[in-house]
Amino acid sequence: GANSLRIRLWNDPYSEDGKPYGAGTSDFTKLVALASAGKKLGYSYLLDLHYSDFWADPGKQFPPKEWAYADANALEKYVYDYTKDVLLKLKRLNLLPEMVQVGNEITNGLMWPHGKWDNVDNIARFISAGIRAVREVSPDSRVMLHLDCGGNNARCREWFDAYVQRGEDFDVIGLSYYPFWHGTIEDLTNNMNDLSQRYQKDVIVAEVSMDYADREKLSPEQRKGMATKPHLAEAVEYPMTPEGQSAFMQKVMERITQVPEGRGKGFYYWEPAWIPMPGCGWANEESLNYIQDPGPGGNEWANQALFDYDGNALPALKVIRDFQK
């Protein structure tokens, strides 16, 4: 039942001596391979520009190595030039995306330290530079701005109020929603409904997942590095079972379709197929050095995929496939 892919792009996910950073090593070559395969199957795709050489999220927004010593003026130009270059290459390949995400989970800004939240003017400058490049090269692509805090209406209002006073126009509000971090489904619902009306924008849940296995019932090896620690799991409304995961996704989909004026446009599940495999972690030694993280870089998400540890489809996949508005 899926009809769209979300494909991340890292600027240069390789160490100085050419070793890949792992976690998919999401460079331009990988983007082309995935987008091409998806197009052949009839999928649209959302291009997720991280503006980093590795994962960018609210806890880390490292500028690309090549931009590391740039000031704010230079960064603004780099964002425009880079975005334009990527899209021109995709245009020549007839692979322009239907939607472009300018930054990834940019609640706390992007390309630190110049684009930290305490400098909203720079955040707006950097994002606007990317938007201008999208509008110039691919005017039919919708532009998404993506925050992580899907259940936190006050924070989202604060962010978008500050941005719209300063930045270029955009088309879609993207939200991450993980129930062990971002509140209840009611919190998500209220936030989607409010933001869509306050800013007159469509809303997409750009990342969502739910555990199907209680980490405490997994082996110590299976539990290693998992994101849903026991104190976080207590906040989740649904049981961590295949049935609980299915019920959770049913409710999330219902609430998206109920956003006023039809502005709830869908979701991207993250990461449905990240099952345990040797070497299939979120980071390796080279990438951990880049983001200055002690690690470990294993699989944090295996109990939230849509397939079990042996690769068998879970019931939630059928619930998603068969969902009717």
mmCIF file of N, CA and C in Angstrom, residues 225-274:
data_model
loop_
_atom_site.group_PDB
_atom_site.id
_atom_site.type_symbol
_atom_site.label_atom_id
_atom_site.label_comp_id
_atom_site.label_asym_id
_atom_site.label_seq_id
_atom_site.Cartn_x
_atom_site.Cartn_y
_atom_site.Cartn_z
ATOM 1 N N GLY A 225 21.753 -1.303 22.984
ATOM 2 C CA GLY A 225 21.650 -0.048 22.248
ATOM 3 C C GLY A 225 20.244 0.381 21.885
ATOM 4 N N MET A 226 19.219 -0.329 22.374
ATOM 5 C CA MET A 226 17.860 0.004 21.947
ATOM 6 C C MET A 226 17.443 1.390 22.419
ATOM 7 N N ALA A 227 16.653 2.059 21.604
ATOM 8 C CA ALA A 227 16.243 3.426 21.910
ATOM 9 C C ALA A 227 15.206 3.473 23.026
ATOM 10 N N THR A 228 14.311 2.492 23.081
ATOM 11 C CA THR A 228 13.235 2.527 24.071
ATOM 12 C C THR A 228 13.696 1.900 25.382
ATOM 13 N N LYS A 229 14.352 2.696 26.193
ATOM 14 C CA LYS A 229 14.777 2.252 27.517
ATOM 15 C C LYS A 229 13.531 2.089 28.407
ATOM 16 N N PRO A 230 13.648 1.289 29.506
ATOM 17 C CA PRO A 230 12.464 0.997 30.321
ATOM 18 C C PRO A 230 11.708 2.237 30.788
ATOM 19 N N HIS A 231 12.415 3.297 31.214
ATOM 20 C CA HIS A 231 11.719 4.467 31.735
ATOM 21 C C HIS A 231 10.948 5.194 30.637
ATOM 22 N N LEU A 232 11.367 5.041 29.366
ATOM 23 C CA LEU A 232 10.631 5.637 28.256
ATOM 24 C C LEU A 232 9.433 4.776 27.875
ATOM 25 N N ALA A 233 9.605 3.472 27.957
ATOM 26 C CA ALA A 233 8.542 2.554 27.547
ATOM 27 C C ALA A 233 7.285 2.732 28.385
ATOM 28 N N GLU A 234 7.447 3.165 29.631
ATOM 29 C CA GLU A 234 6.289 3.331 30.511
ATOM 30 C C GLU A 234 5.303 4.370 29.974
ATOM 31 N N ALA A 235 5.783 5.301 29.154
ATOM 32 C CA ALA A 235 4.913 6.372 28.662
ATOM 33 C C ALA A 235 4.068 5.955 27.457
ATOM 34 N N VAL A 236 4.354 4.794 26.875
ATOM 35 C CA VAL A 236 3.685 4.392 25.644
ATOM 36 C C VAL A 236 2.302 3.830 25.965
ATOM 37 N N GLU A 237 1.295 4.279 25.212
ATOM 38 C CA GLU A 237 -0.097 3.925 25.495
ATOM 39 C C GLU A 237 -0.452 2.501 25.086
ATOM 40 N N TYR A 238 0.277 1.931 24.148
ATOM 41 C CA TYR A 238 -0.073 0.625 23.596
ATOM 42 C C TYR A 238 0.935 -0.426 24.044
ATOM 43 N N PRO A 239 0.486 -1.663 24.189
ATOM 44 C CA PRO A 239 1.427 -2.719 24.592
ATOM 45 C C PRO A 239 2.464 -2.974 23.504
ATOM 46 N N MET A 240 3.658 -3.324 23.929
ATOM 47 C CA MET A 240 4.736 -3.572 22.977
ATOM 48 C C MET A 240 4.644 -5.005 22.480
ATOM 49 N N THR A 241 3.658 -5.218 21.622
ATOM 50 C CA THR A 241 3.371 -6.505 21.016
ATOM 51 C C THR A 241 3.030 -6.255 19.551
ATOM 52 N N PRO A 242 3.027 -7.271 18.720
ATOM 53 C CA PRO A 242 2.588 -7.062 17.331
ATOM 54 C C PRO A 242 1.189 -6.467 17.246
ATOM 55 N N GLU A 243 0.309 -6.896 18.160
ATOM 56 C CA GLU A 243 -1.056 -6.367 18.157
ATOM 57 C C GLU A 243 -1.073 -4.906 18.595
ATOM 58 N N GLY A 244 -0.244 -4.565 19.582
ATOM 59 C CA GLY A 244 -0.152 -3.183 20.037
ATOM 60 C C GLY A 244 0.393 -2.267 18.957
ATOM 61 N N GLN A 245 1.404 -2.736 18.237
ATOM 62 C CA GLN A 245 1.951 -1.965 17.130
ATOM 63 C C GLN A 245 0.891 -1.723 16.060
ATOM 64 N N SER A 246 0.103 -2.749 15.761
ATOM 65 C CA SER A 246 -0.953 -2.632 14.759
ATOM 66 C C SER A 246 -2.012 -1.618 15.188
ATOM 67 N N ALA A 247 -2.438 -1.699 16.450
ATOM 68 C CA ALA A 247 -3.466 -0.779 16.947
ATOM 69 C C ALA A 247 -2.947 0.658 16.946
ATOM 70 N N PHE A 248 -1.685 0.835 17.313
ATOM 71 C CA PHE A 248 -1.068 2.153 17.300
ATOM 72 C C PHE A 248 -1.091 2.753 15.900
ATOM 73 N N MET A 249 -0.668 1.986 14.907
ATOM 74 C CA MET A 249 -0.616 2.521 13.544
ATOM 75 C C MET A 249 -2.013 2.794 13.002
ATOM 76 N N GLN A 250 -2.989 1.951 13.361
ATOM 77 C CA GLN A 250 -4.370 2.203 12.946
ATOM 78 C C GLN A 250 -4.828 3.562 13.466
ATOM 79 N N LYS A 251 -4.552 3.844 14.737
ATOM 80 C CA LYS A 251 -4.992 5.103 15.344
ATOM 81 C C LYS A 251 -4.254 6.301 14.740
ATOM 82 N N VAL A 252 -2.959 6.171 14.528
ATOM 83 C CA VAL A 252 -2.192 7.270 13.925
ATOM 84 C C VAL A 252 -2.736 7.591 12.536
ATOM 85 N N MET A 253 -3.008 6.561 11.741
ATOM 86 C CA MET A 253 -3.530 6.804 10.390
ATOM 87 C C MET A 253 -4.896 7.461 10.444
ATOM 88 N N GLU A 254 -5.737 7.020 11.373
ATOM 89 C CA GLU A 254 -7.067 7.635 11.512
ATOM 90 C C GLU A 254 -6.933 9.121 11.827
ATOM 91 N N ARG A 255 -6.043 9.462 12.742
ATOM 92 C CA ARG A 255 -5.900 10.853 13.145
ATOM 93 C C ARG A 255 -5.322 11.716 12.020
ATOM 94 N N ILE A 256 -4.439 11.167 11.223
ATOM 95 C CA ILE A 256 -3.904 11.922 10.081
ATOM 96 C C ILE A 256 -5.020 12.252 9.099
ATOM 97 N N THR A 257 -5.876 11.289 8.829
ATOM 98 C CA THR A 257 -6.963 11.530 7.867
ATOM 99 C C THR A 257 -7.992 12.508 8.401
ATOM 100 N N GLN A 258 -8.023 12.707 9.720
ATOM 101 C CA GLN A 258 -9.010 13.608 10.327
ATOM 102 C C GLN A 258 -8.513 15.036 10.504
ATOM 103 N N VAL A 259 -7.293 15.324 10.086
ATOM 104 C CA VAL A 259 -6.799 16.704 10.165
ATOM 105 C C VAL A 259 -7.723 17.594 9.327
ATOM 106 N N PRO A 260 -8.132 18.753 9.838
ATOM 107 C CA PRO A 260 -9.109 19.596 9.137
ATOM 108 C C PRO A 260 -8.696 19.943 7.709
ATOM 109 N N GLU A 261 -9.705 20.080 6.848
ATOM 110 C CA GLU A 261 -9.544 20.484 5.450
ATOM 111 C C GLU A 261 -8.699 19.507 4.637
ATOM 112 N N GLY A 262 -8.609 18.271 5.116
ATOM 113 C CA GLY A 262 -7.846 17.265 4.384
ATOM 114 C C GLY A 262 -6.361 17.535 4.334
ATOM 115 N N ARG A 263 -5.852 18.301 5.318
ATOM 116 C CA ARG A 263 -4.441 18.685 5.278
ATOM 117 C C ARG A 263 -3.498 17.625 5.832
ATOM 118 N N GLY A 264 -4.015 16.564 6.399
ATOM 119 C CA GLY A 264 -3.172 15.448 6.811
ATOM 120 C C GLY A 264 -2.893 14.556 5.611
ATOM 121 N N LYS A 265 -1.659 14.572 5.120
ATOM 122 C CA LYS A 265 -1.358 13.953 3.820
ATOM 123 C C LYS A 265 -0.705 12.577 3.901
ATOM 124 N N GLY A 266 -0.344 12.119 5.095
ATOM 125 C CA GLY A 266 0.227 10.780 5.150
ATOM 126 C C GLY A 266 1.372 10.687 6.125
ATOM 127 N N PHE A 267 2.140 9.598 6.019
ATOM 128 C CA PHE A 267 3.250 9.355 6.946
ATOM 129 C C PHE A 267 4.323 8.528 6.248
ATOM 130 N N TYR A 268 5.508 8.578 6.810
ATOM 131 C CA TYR A 268 6.608 7.691 6.420
ATOM 132 C C TYR A 268 7.024 6.907 7.667
ATOM 133 N N TYR A 269 6.949 5.588 7.606
ATOM 134 C CA TYR A 269 7.360 4.757 8.738
ATOM 135 C C TYR A 269 8.884 4.699 8.779
ATOM 136 N N TRP A 270 9.434 4.843 10.002
ATOM 137 C CA TRP A 270 10.895 4.838 10.152
ATOM 138 C C TRP A 270 11.288 3.849 11.238
ATOM 139 N N GLU A 271 12.113 2.872 10.972
ATOM 140 C CA GLU A 271 12.645 2.423 9.688
ATOM 141 C C GLU A 271 12.140 1.008 9.526
ATOM 142 N N PRO A 272 11.225 0.752 8.598
ATOM 143 C CA PRO A 272 10.445 -0.488 8.599
ATOM 144 C C PRO A 272 11.241 -1.767 8.419
ATOM 145 N N ALA A 273 12.396 -1.691 7.778
ATOM 146 C CA ALA A 273 13.127 -2.926 7.460
ATOM 147 C C ALA A 273 14.478 -3.014 8.165
ATOM 148 N N TRP A 274 14.666 -2.249 9.235
ATOM 149 C CA TRP A 274 15.963 -2.268 9.917
ATOM 150 C C TRP A 274 16.029 -3.447 10.894
#
